[in-house]
């Protein structure tokens, strides 16, 4: 058994409407159904989604403040004023700044740009920077991806005679700055139809307003990069902008973009939203996180191939350094949380802070902690000299972290962001109050269901339907990203044929699964730890994305697994191990590192013999032995204290003397998820029982009658019969047990006497005869059966026990 990481919920589609949409758009019913699950139900919406062009995007002048901004910028260019572009240090801010640089070059403006240092200055406009540029004669400031909450800073600019045009997309605060123009689709009085623009999206709209049809198509590349990196929804006009941007990237006119694709290992045929998100965006972000974001702006605005390649390599190195730094800080943060987790005191909103933590990567660390604990998470870096804390927040659906921070606004020096992610700064002295206030706010917002991550599935289908033509149809819905995820397919009841770890340190899984004769390869990234608890021949349910694996000119379907589960007890076959104690230690070591397992849920079951336990450390693992009356009984303190209900992983080191013991044991361990068979492949006495037959019993009884009615020692009798019947000593002993129960013989102190006047009784009326059959079945199964047969047999037993 393996529990899924997520709660799976299926999106619903109206089959009748989907069929009509399929006919109207001349698309497959499958694609039509997927459009329906994305909220697209009529012909015009479907056309815009599938076949929209840049001509379909909204008029930029619908954005409040755009008309005034355009007039002011044109006046500044005409009058030779110095214009400052003020950006942000993340990939959205860098893309926005780069796009504005290209715009100002196209306008022939006298300009410069400024991005604050992430760790030294922090997010947003800073008066000291505005003061410096004012001294240098700058009279107009155009912000990109920032500025909507810069009330004091813009008031300063007004006082010294600098006009400020704010282009932003972050949540507007209650008090807005008194800027010359505010352009933000989220302003409460802005009637712009699409609210999901990234910061670079708003900057692109400003470029369109200034240049109209003369706006270069390649600028959509910058807009696509920032939109994808900032996790904006790939719906509406974002979808159109990103679609054109990705197409343009494949033959980019920007040396920097080409160089960036090169270091990320993307070929022209591989420019997808996924590759941008995981290849390009992290390297752009690494500039601001590990050094200064101006290097990334230089990359995206460079006209020199040599310079672009040099900077791209530099950012690639920074990204590798960033990955190592994130791992170190994440480990430190997890150590802080371990004690709370073990004590069951993990708060609803996690707040962790550490001295010297690089504030450039705390957002990534927050994402990693959220992924592990599925709770809103804030990670802060503390300046040990000043006590200033700067951090980032990541949240879960249903909990608006920006709203939560607003509730604590009096404790912070600055904050800003979105419902799902935010940044803040505060004093070290406020950390305890900050965490307490956040959790007080969360107590009125978060319910138990919020802490269960949900995975939405688009449709359920068998493995046979996942063909190359179907996958190509699914790709019609690309580009994929937030708000338009790659279709997730629910596939139930596939058999696991092969499972192996792959990649660095075995972090990923490669599976081979089959169903009704169809076999498909599958990859599960980041799930390598599950390999030891996925048994061959197990039946899996999968949620997966379908892709195409191309190798040496061959193309075949491939599944990218998002989540998986096994709904039955799994059996792992290590029978006949030469050194079972060593194998047991090896298995325990592997399992204890898996989040789904723990030492407290593991147990060993054995017979009373000591040989099987030689060399096995039982100090940390519950030990049980077979028992006639209870099935099993505890043999050490752990087994007694934890109880049988806690056992999920069972190591079988020996077999019981009766099938009744086994059945009771199975019923006792009612929470079993996996069973590891480590017992020998044959009994120590080499004597097996076999399924009883009437002919066998008739033959043995006939020999007894020939012997007569004189008493005889059982051992002597059995020895004499072994050669004549071909039955083992153990089988004959058990046969005599049946005869005794039926009254055919009288046994006293192992002296056998044939009953002269036995009553006629059928063999089937003997409980020992029935038990002998069950014992034979058990031993045949556990000693010689295959894993699928053993699994089915055990499942039947569990159903009977329940």
mmCIF file of C-alpha atoms in Angstrom, residues 265-421:
data_model
loop_
_atom_site.group_PDB
_atom_site.id
_atom_site.type_symbol
_atom_site.label_atom_id
_atom_site.label_comp_id
_atom_site.label_asym_id
_atom_site.label_seq_id
_atom_site.Cartn_x
_atom_site.Cartn_y
_atom_site.Cartn_z
ATOM 1 C CA UNK A 265 20.460 23.142 -22.617
ATOM 2 C CA UNK A 266 17.383 24.069 -24.679
ATOM 3 C CA UNK A 267 17.409 23.561 -28.414
ATOM 4 C CA UNK A 268 15.228 25.558 -30.781
ATOM 5 C CA UNK A 269 12.727 22.711 -30.842
ATOM 6 C CA UNK A 270 12.498 22.666 -27.033
ATOM 7 C CA UNK A 271 11.394 26.219 -26.257
ATOM 8 C CA UNK A 272 8.375 25.516 -24.081
ATOM 9 C CA UNK A 273 6.863 27.229 -21.065
ATOM 10 C CA UNK A 274 8.247 24.396 -18.911
ATOM 11 C CA UNK A 275 11.802 24.933 -20.159
ATOM 12 C CA UNK A 276 11.482 28.665 -19.613
ATOM 13 C CA UNK A 277 10.183 28.115 -16.074
ATOM 14 C CA UNK A 278 12.854 25.601 -15.050
ATOM 15 C CA UNK A 279 15.726 26.552 -17.342
ATOM 16 C CA UNK A 280 15.743 30.268 -18.091
ATOM 17 C CA UNK A 281 13.922 31.843 -15.152
ATOM 18 C CA UNK A 282 16.161 30.343 -12.393
ATOM 19 C CA UNK A 283 19.278 31.666 -14.103
ATOM 20 C CA UNK A 284 17.791 35.149 -14.458
ATOM 21 C CA UNK A 285 16.696 35.049 -10.825
ATOM 22 C CA UNK A 286 20.137 33.835 -9.742
ATOM 23 C CA UNK A 287 21.558 37.191 -10.803
ATOM 24 C CA UNK A 288 19.480 39.126 -8.278
ATOM 25 C CA UNK A 289 19.650 36.429 -5.614
ATOM 26 C CA UNK A 290 23.401 35.836 -5.638
ATOM 27 C CA UNK A 291 24.882 39.025 -7.116
ATOM 28 C CA UNK A 292 23.071 41.970 -8.700
ATOM 29 C CA UNK A 293 20.143 41.862 -11.098
ATOM 30 C CA UNK A 294 21.804 44.381 -13.428
ATOM 31 C CA UNK A 295 23.873 41.509 -14.839
ATOM 32 C CA UNK A 296 20.684 39.825 -16.049
ATOM 33 C CA UNK A 297 19.425 43.101 -17.531
ATOM 34 C CA UNK A 298 22.756 43.471 -19.336
ATOM 35 C CA UNK A 299 22.290 39.956 -20.725
ATOM 36 C CA UNK A 300 18.796 40.663 -22.073
ATOM 37 C CA UNK A 301 19.769 44.028 -23.555
ATOM 38 C CA UNK A 302 23.170 43.133 -24.972
ATOM 39 C CA UNK A 303 23.769 43.480 -28.699
ATOM 40 C CA UNK A 304 27.046 41.528 -28.561
ATOM 41 C CA UNK A 305 27.070 37.753 -28.956
ATOM 42 C CA UNK A 306 30.387 37.478 -27.107
ATOM 43 C CA UNK A 307 29.199 39.592 -24.172
ATOM 44 C CA UNK A 308 25.894 37.722 -23.995
ATOM 45 C CA UNK A 309 27.579 34.308 -23.898
ATOM 46 C CA UNK A 310 29.961 35.500 -21.188
ATOM 47 C CA UNK A 311 27.140 36.801 -18.972
ATOM 48 C CA UNK A 312 25.007 33.694 -19.600
ATOM 49 C CA UNK A 313 27.846 31.475 -18.388
ATOM 50 C CA UNK A 314 28.259 33.731 -15.364
ATOM 51 C CA UNK A 315 24.565 33.391 -14.499
ATOM 52 C CA UNK A 316 24.758 29.628 -14.986
ATOM 53 C CA UNK A 317 27.527 29.428 -12.370
ATOM 54 C CA UNK A 318 25.565 31.674 -10.011
ATOM 55 C CA UNK A 319 22.555 29.404 -10.393
ATOM 56 C CA UNK A 320 24.612 26.355 -9.414
ATOM 57 C CA UNK A 321 25.890 28.229 -6.362
ATOM 58 C CA UNK A 322 22.323 29.251 -5.564
ATOM 59 C CA UNK A 323 21.192 25.611 -5.613
ATOM 60 C CA UNK A 324 23.840 24.630 -3.065
ATOM 61 C CA UNK A 325 22.998 27.616 -0.856
ATOM 62 C CA UNK A 326 19.293 26.803 -0.924
ATOM 63 C CA UNK A 327 20.016 23.245 0.151
ATOM 64 C CA UNK A 328 22.146 24.407 3.093
ATOM 65 C CA UNK A 329 19.595 26.947 4.356
ATOM 66 C CA UNK A 330 16.703 24.543 3.864
ATOM 67 C CA UNK A 331 18.498 21.933 5.995
ATOM 68 C CA UNK A 332 19.075 24.511 8.758
ATOM 69 C CA UNK A 333 15.432 25.576 8.619
ATOM 70 C CA UNK A 334 14.221 21.978 8.798
ATOM 71 C CA UNK A 335 16.370 21.359 11.881
ATOM 72 C CA UNK A 336 14.576 24.292 13.553
ATOM 73 C CA UNK A 337 11.232 22.689 12.760
ATOM 74 C CA UNK A 338 12.091 19.099 13.720
ATOM 75 C CA UNK A 339 11.459 19.563 17.440
ATOM 76 C CA UNK A 340 8.105 21.247 16.811
ATOM 77 C CA UNK A 341 7.136 18.523 14.369
ATOM 78 C CA UNK A 342 8.062 15.708 16.745
ATOM 79 C CA UNK A 343 6.157 17.376 19.588
ATOM 80 C CA UNK A 344 3.134 17.861 17.354
ATOM 81 C CA UNK A 345 3.377 21.647 17.728
ATOM 82 C CA UNK A 346 3.864 22.604 14.119
ATOM 83 C CA UNK A 347 2.049 25.959 13.731
ATOM 84 C CA UNK A 348 -0.517 26.692 11.038
ATOM 85 C CA UNK A 349 1.794 29.379 9.615
ATOM 86 C CA UNK A 350 5.477 28.462 9.721
ATOM 87 C CA UNK A 351 7.968 31.242 10.455
ATOM 88 C CA UNK A 352 11.687 30.406 10.507
ATOM 89 C CA UNK A 353 14.618 32.788 10.598
ATOM 90 C CA UNK A 354 18.377 32.456 10.654
ATOM 91 C CA UNK A 355 21.381 34.713 10.961
ATOM 92 C CA UNK A 356 23.282 35.207 7.769
ATOM 93 C CA UNK A 357 20.729 33.464 5.581
ATOM 94 C CA UNK A 358 20.994 34.923 2.103
ATOM 95 C CA UNK A 359 17.768 36.868 1.619
ATOM 96 C CA UNK A 360 18.079 36.289 -2.105
ATOM 97 C CA UNK A 361 17.101 32.632 -1.767
ATOM 98 C CA UNK A 362 14.742 32.571 1.221
ATOM 99 C CA UNK A 363 11.739 32.527 -1.129
ATOM 100 C CA UNK A 364 12.942 29.270 -2.678
ATOM 101 C CA UNK A 365 13.556 27.822 0.790
ATOM 102 C CA UNK A 366 10.015 28.833 1.769
ATOM 103 C CA UNK A 367 8.686 26.935 -1.251
ATOM 104 C CA UNK A 368 10.624 23.822 -0.226
ATOM 105 C CA UNK A 369 9.329 23.946 3.354
ATOM 106 C CA UNK A 370 5.786 24.508 2.117
ATOM 107 C CA UNK A 371 6.123 21.489 -0.165
ATOM 108 C CA UNK A 372 7.134 19.336 2.784
ATOM 109 C CA UNK A 373 4.654 20.547 5.399
ATOM 110 C CA UNK A 374 1.950 22.078 3.213
ATOM 111 C CA UNK A 375 1.542 25.151 5.409
ATOM 112 C CA UNK A 376 1.942 28.868 4.665
ATOM 113 C CA UNK A 377 5.642 29.505 5.209
ATOM 114 C CA UNK A 378 7.786 32.567 5.855
ATOM 115 C CA UNK A 379 11.581 32.349 5.806
ATOM 116 C CA UNK A 380 13.661 35.333 6.936
ATOM 117 C CA UNK A 381 17.336 36.150 6.868
ATOM 118 C CA UNK A 382 18.611 38.063 9.917
ATOM 119 C CA UNK A 383 21.385 40.624 9.666
ATOM 120 C CA UNK A 384 23.444 39.776 12.777
ATOM 121 C CA UNK A 385 24.780 43.342 13.069
ATOM 122 C CA UNK A 386 21.580 45.351 12.702
ATOM 123 C CA UNK A 387 18.943 42.771 13.600
ATOM 124 C CA UNK A 388 17.022 43.600 10.453
ATOM 125 C CA UNK A 389 15.053 40.686 9.008
ATOM 126 C CA UNK A 390 14.130 40.344 5.373
ATOM 127 C CA UNK A 391 12.078 37.460 4.132
ATOM 128 C CA UNK A 392 9.728 35.854 1.685
ATOM 129 C CA UNK A 393 6.410 34.092 2.100
ATOM 130 C CA UNK A 394 4.750 31.323 0.143
ATOM 131 C CA UNK A 395 1.178 30.253 0.778
ATOM 132 C CA UNK A 396 -1.353 27.534 0.052
ATOM 133 C CA UNK A 397 -4.695 27.858 -1.760
ATOM 134 C CA UNK A 398 -7.348 29.340 0.473
ATOM 135 C CA UNK A 399 -4.980 31.454 2.561
ATOM 136 C CA UNK A 400 -4.201 34.963 1.281
ATOM 137 C CA UNK A 401 -0.734 35.671 2.639
ATOM 138 C CA UNK A 402 -0.916 39.322 1.558
ATOM 139 C CA UNK A 403 -4.089 39.717 3.625
ATOM 140 C CA UNK A 404 -2.369 37.978 6.551
ATOM 141 C CA UNK A 405 0.599 40.343 6.355
ATOM 142 C CA UNK A 406 -1.746 43.325 6.213
ATOM 143 C CA UNK A 407 -3.181 42.104 9.511
ATOM 144 C CA UNK A 408 0.358 42.430 10.951
ATOM 145 C CA UNK A 409 1.361 45.572 9.071
ATOM 146 C CA UNK A 410 2.200 47.510 12.270
ATOM 147 C CA UNK A 411 4.966 44.978 13.050
ATOM 148 C CA UNK A 412 6.770 45.342 9.722
ATOM 149 C CA UNK A 413 8.854 48.050 8.120
ATOM 150 C CA UNK A 414 7.661 47.065 4.660
ATOM 151 C CA UNK A 415 5.696 44.353 2.889
ATOM 152 C CA UNK A 416 4.078 43.627 -0.463
ATOM 153 C CA UNK A 417 3.069 40.842 -2.782
ATOM 154 C CA UNK A 418 0.241 38.583 -3.908
ATOM 155 C CA UNK A 419 -2.183 36.161 -2.199
ATOM 156 C CA UNK A 420 0.248 33.297 -2.882
ATOM 157 C CA UNK A 421 3.651 34.990 -2.374
#
